Amino acid sequence: MTSYPLSICMPSNRTYHGSRASISSAINFCDLSGSELVVSDNSNDVQKSNFWDNIKLDFFNYNSNTPPEAHHNWYNAQNNSKGLYTCMLSDDDLIFNIEDPVVNYRDLYKNDIFGIKPIIKLWTNESGTYRTNSFSITDETAMQRICSYYKNANGNNTTLFSFYRNNIHHDLMELALCHPTRGGYVDWAFVTALVSSGKILLDTSKLLLYKNTNWTGTQEDIDKKAEKLFKDCGLTERAKLFEDLLGGIDSFIFVARKTSPVNRLEILDAGKNVYAHNIRNFCQKYNLKPSKFTEEEGRLIQKLKQTEKFENCLDLSLKIIELLRGDLVSKYIKFYEKSLEKDWCSVA
């Protein structure tokens, strides 16, 4: 068995000065907690690589010969970790080991606890720490855990930065490389899949400071930043209108993956329900502003609203996505097949 109960995996693209505090905090965390730090650095900052290459610690794995694309760099960090539980940490956030935990992580692992969540505090330069993510998710079924997560998260998706069982976390990271756009908006679907996989316990002996530099300002500012997520991955800003539709398909494919540790019937039910939840939101938003959609989009959305059979709804969703960008159809079919190991719309 690995000598590390926890691994911090840090994909790093910031400069030496921009990431030094984060890497330093992670080193201190690992030194005090007997954990491992893996830094996958694709910044090409010579000062940065020269400095960290000279830090020789048994638990510190620094690599600057890494993939240039962001998702591959995230996967590279996770893929090189050896801990029982792994946590992805952004290279501007800070993590602290406050004291020894009251439980043994190896015992938690043996008892099928899927995740360990530090106290997560959101921080901005203007407000300091202003919000705390400090809930556990201990429901018995996948769907109950997803519902609890939606309720407790309340728009805050920082549970992404928790420690998860390495093998399951790895499989999801690998699957994410097959996503049709690999856009930043996919994080909610990804965390939904994590939450569906097992119980997540709050660990009050650990603290993560999340620097919220992006999602602040007026609602208009936040909406523009959300639109930019779609534009940055090759879609248009208008794709924000289809956020719930895309989130529904993505969530089903991630949650219902063949490698999920959850009972097959249970996880398929959870995947279908979270898809339906997203589609209801999508149709409600369409009802509020139908003029923002084309006539053909509206026709298909109206048909989607009236369709009950899951497989037919999935097909209609794909037809709507085809209107958004035609080449996504074949990519979504491949993503589905990779995840469920079945043909498109084949579920049972």
CSV table of C-alpha atoms in Angstrom, one decimal:
chain,number,residue,atom,x,y,z
A,1,MET,CA,0.0,0.0,0.0
A,2,THR,CA,1.2,3.5,-0.8
A,3,SER,CA,3.1,5.4,1.9
A,4,TYR,CA,1.0,8.5,1.3
A,5,PRO,CA,-2.6,8.8,2.6
A,6,LEU,CA,-3.1,12.1,0.8
A,7,SER,CA,-1.7,13.6,-2.4
A,8,ILE,CA,-2.0,17.2,-3.6
A,9,CYS,CA,-1.9,17.4,-7.4
A,10,MET,CA,-1.2,20.9,-8.7
A,11,PRO,CA,-1.3,21.8,-12.4
A,12,SER,CA,0.6,25.0,-12.6
A,13,ASN,CA,0.7,27.6,-15.4
A,14,ARG,CA,1.4,30.7,-13.4
A,15,THR,CA,4.8,32.4,-13.2
A,16,TYR,CA,7.3,31.7,-10.4
A,17,HIS,CA,6.0,34.7,-8.4
A,18,GLY,CA,2.4,34.1,-9.2
A,19,SER,CA,2.5,30.5,-7.9
A,20,ARG,CA,5.2,30.5,-5.2
A,21,ALA,CA,2.9,31.1,-2.3
A,22,SER,CA,0.6,28.2,-3.4
A,23,ILE,CA,3.4,25.7,-3.9
A,24,SER,CA,5.1,26.7,-0.7
A,25,SER,CA,1.8,26.3,1.3
A,26,ALA,CA,1.4,22.8,-0.3
A,27,ILE,CA,4.9,21.8,0.6
A,28,ASN,CA,4.3,22.9,4.2
A,29,PHE,CA,1.0,21.0,4.3
A,30,CYS,CA,2.6,17.8,3.0
A,31,ASP,CA,5.6,18.1,5.4
A,32,LEU,CA,3.3,18.4,8.4
A,33,SER,CA,0.7,15.8,7.3
A,34,GLY,CA,2.9,13.1,5.8
A,35,SER,CA,1.4,13.7,2.3
A,36,GLU,CA,2.7,14.0,-1.2
A,37,LEU,CA,2.8,17.0,-3.6
A,38,VAL,CA,2.8,16.6,-7.4
A,39,VAL,CA,3.3,19.7,-9.4
A,40,SER,CA,2.8,19.5,-13.2
A,41,ASP,CA,4.2,22.8,-14.5
A,42,ASN,CA,3.6,23.9,-18.1
A,43,SER,CA,4.4,27.6,-17.6
A,44,ASN,CA,7.8,27.4,-19.3
A,45,ASP,CA,9.0,29.9,-16.7
A,46,VAL,CA,12.8,29.2,-16.4
A,47,GLN,CA,13.1,31.0,-13.1
A,48,LYS,CA,10.4,28.9,-11.7
A,49,SER,CA,11.7,25.5,-12.9
A,50,ASN,CA,15.3,26.4,-11.8
A,51,PHE,CA,14.1,27.2,-8.3
A,52,TRP,CA,11.8,24.2,-7.7
A,53,ASP,CA,14.1,21.7,-9.3
A,54,ASN,CA,16.6,22.5,-6.6
A,55,ILE,CA,14.2,21.7,-3.8
A,56,LYS,CA,14.9,18.1,-2.9
A,57,LEU,CA,12.2,16.5,-0.7
A,58,ASP,CA,11.1,12.9,-0.8
A,59,PHE,CA,7.4,13.9,-0.9
A,60,PHE,CA,7.8,16.6,-3.6
A,61,ASN,CA,7.4,15.6,-7.2
A,62,TYR,CA,8.1,18.7,-9.5
A,63,ASN,CA,7.9,18.2,-13.2
A,64,SER,CA,8.3,21.0,-15.8
A,65,ASN,CA,8.3,18.7,-18.9
A,66,THR,CA,4.5,18.6,-19.1
A,67,PRO,CA,1.6,18.9,-21.6
A,68,PRO,CA,0.9,22.4,-22.8
A,69,GLU,CA,-3.0,21.9,-22.9
A,70,ALA,CA,-4.7,22.7,-19.6
A,71,HIS,CA,-6.8,19.5,-19.2
A,72,HIS,CA,-3.9,17.3,-20.1
A,73,ASN,CA,-1.8,19.1,-17.5
A,74,TRP,CA,-4.4,18.5,-14.8
A,75,TYR,CA,-4.6,14.9,-15.8
A,76,ASN,CA,-0.8,14.6,-15.7
A,77,ALA,CA,-0.7,15.9,-12.2
A,78,GLN,CA,-3.3,13.4,-11.0
A,79,ASN,CA,-1.8,10.5,-13.0
A,80,ASN,CA,1.5,10.9,-11.2
A,81,SER,CA,0.1,10.8,-7.7
A,82,LYS,CA,0.4,7.9,-5.4
A,83,GLY,CA,-1.8,8.8,-2.4
A,84,LEU,CA,-4.9,6.9,-1.3
A,85,TYR,CA,-6.8,10.2,-1.8
A,86,THR,CA,-5.9,12.9,-4.3
A,87,CYS,CA,-6.8,16.6,-4.3
A,88,MET,CA,-6.5,19.0,-7.3
A,89,LEU,CA,-5.2,22.4,-6.1
A,90,SER,CA,-5.1,25.5,-8.3
A,91,ASP,CA,-1.7,27.2,-8.3
A,92,ASP,CA,-3.0,30.4,-6.6
A,93,ASP,CA,-4.9,28.7,-3.8
A,94,LEU,CA,-3.5,28.0,-0.3
A,95,ILE,CA,-3.8,24.8,1.8
A,96,PHE,CA,-3.0,24.4,5.5
A,97,ASN,CA,-2.7,21.5,7.9
A,98,ILE,CA,-4.1,23.0,11.1
A,99,GLU,CA,-3.6,19.9,13.3
A,100,ASP,CA,-3.7,16.1,13.1
A,101,PRO,CA,-7.0,14.6,12.0
A,102,VAL,CA,-9.2,12.9,14.6
A,103,VAL,CA,-9.6,9.9,12.2
A,104,ASN,CA,-7.1,7.8,10.3
A,105,TYR,CA,-7.3,8.2,6.5
A,106,ARG,CA,-6.3,4.6,5.9
A,107,ASP,CA,-9.2,3.5,8.1
A,108,LEU,CA,-11.6,5.7,6.1
A,109,TYR,CA,-10.3,4.2,2.9
A,110,LYS,CA,-10.9,0.7,4.2
A,111,ASN,CA,-14.4,1.7,5.2
A,112,ASP,CA,-15.2,2.9,1.7
A,113,ILE,CA,-15.3,6.6,2.4
A,114,PHE,CA,-15.0,8.2,-1.0
A,115,GLY,CA,-14.0,11.8,-0.2
A,116,ILE,CA,-12.3,13.9,2.4
A,117,LYS,CA,-13.2,17.6,2.2
A,118,PRO,CA,-11.1,20.3,4.0
A,119,ILE,CA,-12.9,23.4,5.3
A,120,ILE,CA,-12.9,25.6,2.2
A,121,LYS,CA,-13.0,29.4,2.6
A,122,LEU,CA,-13.6,31.7,-0.3
A,123,TRP,CA,-11.4,34.8,-0.4
A,124,THR,CA,-11.1,38.0,-2.4
A,125,ASN,CA,-8.7,40.9,-2.0
A,126,GLU,CA,-11.6,43.3,-1.4
A,127,SER,CA,-13.6,41.3,1.2
A,128,GLY,CA,-11.1,38.8,2.6
A,129,THR,CA,-12.7,35.5,3.5
A,130,TYR,CA,-16.4,35.9,3.0
A,131,ARG,CA,-17.9,32.4,2.6
A,132,THR,CA,-17.2,28.9,4.0
A,133,ASN,CA,-17.9,25.5,2.4
A,134,SER,CA,-18.1,23.2,5.4
A,135,PHE,CA,-20.6,20.5,4.8
A,136,SER,CA,-20.3,16.7,4.6
A,137,ILE,CA,-22.3,14.6,2.1
A,138,THR,CA,-23.2,11.3,3.8
A,139,ASP,CA,-26.4,10.2,2.2
A,140,GLU,CA,-26.8,6.6,1.3
A,141,THR,CA,-27.7,6.7,-2.4
A,142,ALA,CA,-26.1,8.5,-5.3
A,143,MET,CA,-29.2,10.6,-6.1
A,144,GLN,CA,-29.6,11.6,-2.5
A,145,ARG,CA,-26.0,12.7,-2.4
A,146,ILE,CA,-26.4,14.8,-5.6
A,147,CYS,CA,-29.5,16.5,-4.2
A,148,SER,CA,-27.7,17.3,-0.9
A,149,TYR,CA,-24.9,18.7,-2.9
A,150,TYR,CA,-27.0,21.0,-5.0
A,151,LYS,CA,-28.8,22.2,-1.9
A,152,ASN,CA,-25.7,22.8,0.3
A,153,ALA,CA,-23.4,24.1,-2.5
A,154,ASN,CA,-25.9,26.9,-3.4
A,155,GLY,CA,-23.9,27.9,-6.5
A,156,ASN,CA,-20.5,27.3,-4.9
A,157,ASN,CA,-18.6,24.4,-6.7
A,158,THR,CA,-15.4,24.5,-4.6
A,159,THR,CA,-16.0,20.9,-3.4
A,160,LEU,CA,-14.1,20.1,-6.6
A,161,PHE,CA,-11.0,20.9,-4.5
A,162,SER,CA,-11.4,18.0,-2.0
A,163,PHE,CA,-9.5,14.7,-1.6
A,164,TYR,CA,-11.1,11.8,-3.5
A,165,ARG,CA,-10.2,8.1,-3.7
A,166,ASN,CA,-7.3,8.0,-6.2
A,167,ASN,CA,-8.5,5.3,-8.6
A,168,ILE,CA,-12.0,6.7,-9.0
A,169,HIS,CA,-10.7,10.3,-9.3
A,170,HIS,CA,-8.2,9.1,-11.9
A,171,ASP,CA,-10.9,7.4,-14.0
A,172,LEU,CA,-13.0,10.6,-14.1
A,173,MET,CA,-10.0,12.8,-14.9
A,174,GLU,CA,-9.2,10.4,-17.8
A,175,LEU,CA,-12.8,10.5,-19.0
A,176,ALA,CA,-12.8,14.3,-18.9
A,177,LEU,CA,-10.1,14.3,-21.6
A,178,CYS,CA,-12.7,12.8,-24.0
A,179,HIS,CA,-15.3,15.6,-23.4
A,180,PRO,CA,-16.3,17.2,-26.7
A,181,THR,CA,-15.2,20.8,-25.7
A,182,ARG,CA,-13.3,20.4,-22.4
A,183,GLY,CA,-14.7,23.8,-21.5
A,184,GLY,CA,-14.5,25.4,-18.0
A,185,TYR,CA,-18.3,25.1,-17.7
A,186,VAL,CA,-18.0,21.3,-17.3
A,187,ASP,CA,-16.9,21.6,-13.7
A,188,TRP,CA,-20.4,21.2,-12.3
A,189,ALA,CA,-21.1,18.0,-14.2
A,190,PHE,CA,-17.7,16.7,-13.1
A,191,VAL,CA,-18.3,17.4,-9.4
A,192,THR,CA,-21.8,15.9,-9.7
A,193,ALA,CA,-20.1,12.7,-10.8
A,194,LEU,CA,-17.7,12.8,-7.9
A,195,VAL,CA,-20.5,13.3,-5.4
A,196,SER,CA,-22.5,10.4,-6.9
A,197,SER,CA,-19.6,8.1,-6.3
A,198,GLY,CA,-19.7,7.9,-2.5
A,199,LYS,CA,-19.8,9.6,0.9
A,200,ILE,CA,-17.6,12.7,1.5
A,201,LEU,CA,-16.6,13.7,5.0
A,202,LEU,CA,-15.6,17.1,6.2
A,203,ASP,CA,-12.1,17.2,7.8
A,204,THR,CA,-11.9,20.2,10.1
A,205,SER,CA,-8.2,19.6,10.6
A,206,LYS,CA,-7.5,20.9,7.1
A,207,LEU,CA,-8.2,24.3,5.5
A,208,LEU,CA,-8.2,25.4,1.9
A,209,LEU,CA,-8.2,29.1,1.0
A,210,TYR,CA,-9.8,29.5,-2.5
A,211,LYS,CA,-8.9,32.8,-4.1
A,212,ASN,CA,-12.1,33.8,-6.0
A,213,THR,CA,-10.6,36.1,-8.5
A,214,ASN,CA,-13.1,35.3,-11.3
A,215,TRP,CA,-16.6,35.0,-9.9
A,216,THR,CA,-17.0,38.4,-8.3
A,217,GLY,CA,-18.5,41.7,-9.3
A,218,THR,CA,-22.0,42.5,-10.5
A,219,GLN,CA,-24.3,39.9,-12.0
A,220,GLU,CA,-23.6,41.3,-15.4
A,221,ASP,CA,-19.8,40.9,-14.8
A,222,ILE,CA,-20.4,37.3,-13.7
A,223,ASP,CA,-22.6,36.5,-16.8
A,224,LYS,CA,-19.9,37.9,-19.1
A,225,LYS,CA,-17.3,35.7,-17.4
A,226,ALA,CA,-19.6,32.7,-17.8
A,227,GLU,CA,-20.1,33.5,-21.5
A,228,LYS,CA,-16.3,33.6,-21.9
A,229,LEU,CA,-16.0,30.0,-20.7
A,230,PHE,CA,-18.0,28.9,-23.7
A,231,LYS,CA,-16.1,31.2,-26.1
A,232,ASP,CA,-12.7,30.0,-24.8
A,233,CYS,CA,-13.5,26.4,-25.7
A,234,GLY,CA,-14.6,27.1,-29.3
A,235,LEU,CA,-18.3,27.8,-28.9
A,236,THR,CA,-19.9,31.2,-29.1
A,237,GLU,CA,-21.0,33.4,-26.2
A,238,ARG,CA,-24.6,32.4,-27.2
A,239,ALA,CA,-23.9,28.9,-26.0
A,240,LYS,CA,-24.5,30.2,-22.5
A,241,LEU,CA,-28.2,29.9,-23.4
A,242,PHE,CA,-27.7,26.1,-23.7
A,243,GLU,CA,-25.8,25.7,-20.4
A,244,ASP,CA,-28.4,23.6,-18.7
A,245,LEU,CA,-28.9,21.4,-21.8
A,246,LEU,CA,-25.2,20.8,-22.0
A,247,GLY,CA,-24.9,20.3,-18.3
A,248,GLY,CA,-27.7,17.7,-18.4
A,249,ILE,CA,-26.0,15.6,-21.0
A,250,ASP,CA,-22.6,16.0,-19.5
A,251,SER,CA,-23.9,15.1,-16.0
A,252,PHE,CA,-25.6,11.9,-17.2
A,253,ILE,CA,-22.5,10.8,-19.1
A,254,PHE,CA,-20.1,11.4,-16.2
A,255,VAL,CA,-22.4,10.0,-13.5
A,256,ALA,CA,-23.5,6.9,-15.4
A,257,ARG,CA,-20.0,5.9,-16.5
A,258,LYS,CA,-19.3,2.2,-16.5
A,259,THR,CA,-16.5,2.6,-14.0
A,260,SER,CA,-18.7,4.1,-11.3
A,261,PRO,CA,-18.3,2.2,-8.0
A,262,VAL,CA,-22.1,2.5,-7.4
A,263,ASN,CA,-24.6,-0.3,-8.2
A,264,ARG,CA,-25.5,-0.1,-11.9
A,265,LEU,CA,-29.3,0.4,-11.5
A,266,GLU,CA,-28.8,3.0,-8.8
A,267,ILE,CA,-26.2,5.1,-10.8
A,268,LEU,CA,-28.3,5.0,-14.0
A,269,ASP,CA,-31.3,6.2,-12.0
A,270,ALA,CA,-29.2,9.0,-10.6
A,271,GLY,CA,-27.8,9.9,-14.0
A,272,LYS,CA,-31.3,10.1,-15.5
A,273,ASN,CA,-32.7,12.2,-12.7
A,274,VAL,CA,-29.9,14.8,-12.8
A,275,TYR,CA,-30.3,15.0,-16.6
A,276,ALA,CA,-34.0,15.6,-16.2
A,277,HIS,CA,-33.4,18.2,-13.5
A,278,ASN,CA,-31.1,20.1,-15.9
A,279,ILE,CA,-33.5,19.8,-18.9
A,280,ARG,CA,-36.4,21.2,-16.8
A,281,ASN,CA,-34.2,24.2,-15.9
A,282,PHE,CA,-33.3,24.6,-19.6
A,283,CYS,CA,-37.0,24.5,-20.7
A,284,GLN,CA,-38.0,26.9,-18.0
A,285,LYS,CA,-35.4,29.4,-19.2
A,286,TYR,CA,-36.5,29.0,-22.7
A,287,ASN,CA,-40.1,29.8,-21.7
A,288,LEU,CA,-38.9,33.1,-20.1
A,289,LYS,CA,-37.0,34.3,-23.2
A,290,PRO,CA,-38.1,32.3,-26.3
A,291,SER,CA,-37.1,35.1,-28.6
A,292,LYS,CA,-33.4,34.4,-27.9
A,293,PHE,CA,-33.7,31.1,-29.7
A,294,THR,CA,-34.1,30.4,-33.4
A,295,GLU,CA,-37.4,29.0,-34.8
A,296,GLU,CA,-35.8,25.5,-35.3
A,297,GLU,CA,-34.3,25.5,-31.8
A,298,GLY,CA,-37.7,26.5,-30.4
A,299,ARG,CA,-39.4,23.7,-32.3
A,300,LEU,CA,-37.0,21.1,-30.9
A,301,ILE,CA,-37.2,22.5,-27.4
A,302,GLN,CA,-41.0,22.4,-27.4
A,303,LYS,CA,-40.8,18.7,-28.6
A,304,LEU,CA,-38.2,18.0,-25.8
A,305,LYS,CA,-40.6,19.4,-23.2
A,306,GLN,CA,-43.4,17.0,-24.4
A,307,THR,CA,-41.2,13.9,-24.6
A,308,GLU,CA,-41.1,11.4,-21.7
A,309,LYS,CA,-38.9,8.5,-22.8
A,310,PHE,CA,-35.4,9.1,-21.7
A,311,GLU,CA,-33.7,7.8,-24.8
A,312,ASN,CA,-35.9,10.0,-27.0
A,313,CYS,CA,-35.1,13.0,-24.9
A,314,LEU,CA,-31.4,12.3,-25.2
A,315,ASP,CA,-31.7,12.1,-29.0
A,316,LEU,CA,-33.6,15.4,-29.1
A,317,SER,CA,-30.9,17.0,-26.9
A,318,LEU,CA,-28.3,16.0,-29.4
A,319,LYS,CA,-30.3,17.5,-32.3
A,320,ILE,CA,-30.4,20.8,-30.4
A,321,ILE,CA,-26.7,20.6,-29.9
A,322,GLU,CA,-26.2,20.0,-33.6
A,323,LEU,CA,-27.9,23.3,-34.3
A,324,LEU,CA,-25.4,24.9,-31.9
A,325,ARG,CA,-22.4,23.4,-33.5
A,326,GLY,CA,-22.7,20.5,-35.9
A,327,ASP,CA,-19.3,18.8,-35.3
A,328,LEU,CA,-20.2,18.2,-31.6
A,329,VAL,CA,-22.6,15.4,-32.5
A,330,SER,CA,-19.9,12.8,-33.4
A,331,LYS,CA,-17.8,14.0,-30.4
A,332,TYR,CA,-20.7,13.5,-28.0
A,333,ILE,CA,-21.4,10.1,-29.4
A,334,LYS,CA,-17.7,9.1,-28.8
A,335,PHE,CA,-17.8,10.6,-25.3
A,336,TYR,CA,-20.9,8.6,-24.5
A,337,GLU,CA,-19.5,5.4,-25.8
A,338,LYS,CA,-16.2,5.9,-23.9
A,339,SER,CA,-18.1,6.5,-20.6
A,340,LEU,CA,-20.9,3.9,-20.8
A,341,GLU,CA,-19.2,1.5,-23.1
A,342,LYS,CA,-22.4,1.3,-25.1
A,343,ASP,CA,-23.8,2.8,-28.3
A,344,TRP,CA,-25.5,6.2,-28.1
A,345,CYS,CA,-28.9,6.0,-26.3
A,346,SER,CA,-28.3,2.4,-25.3
A,347,VAL,CA,-28.6,2.6,-21.5
A,348,ALA,CA,-29.7,-0.6,-19.8
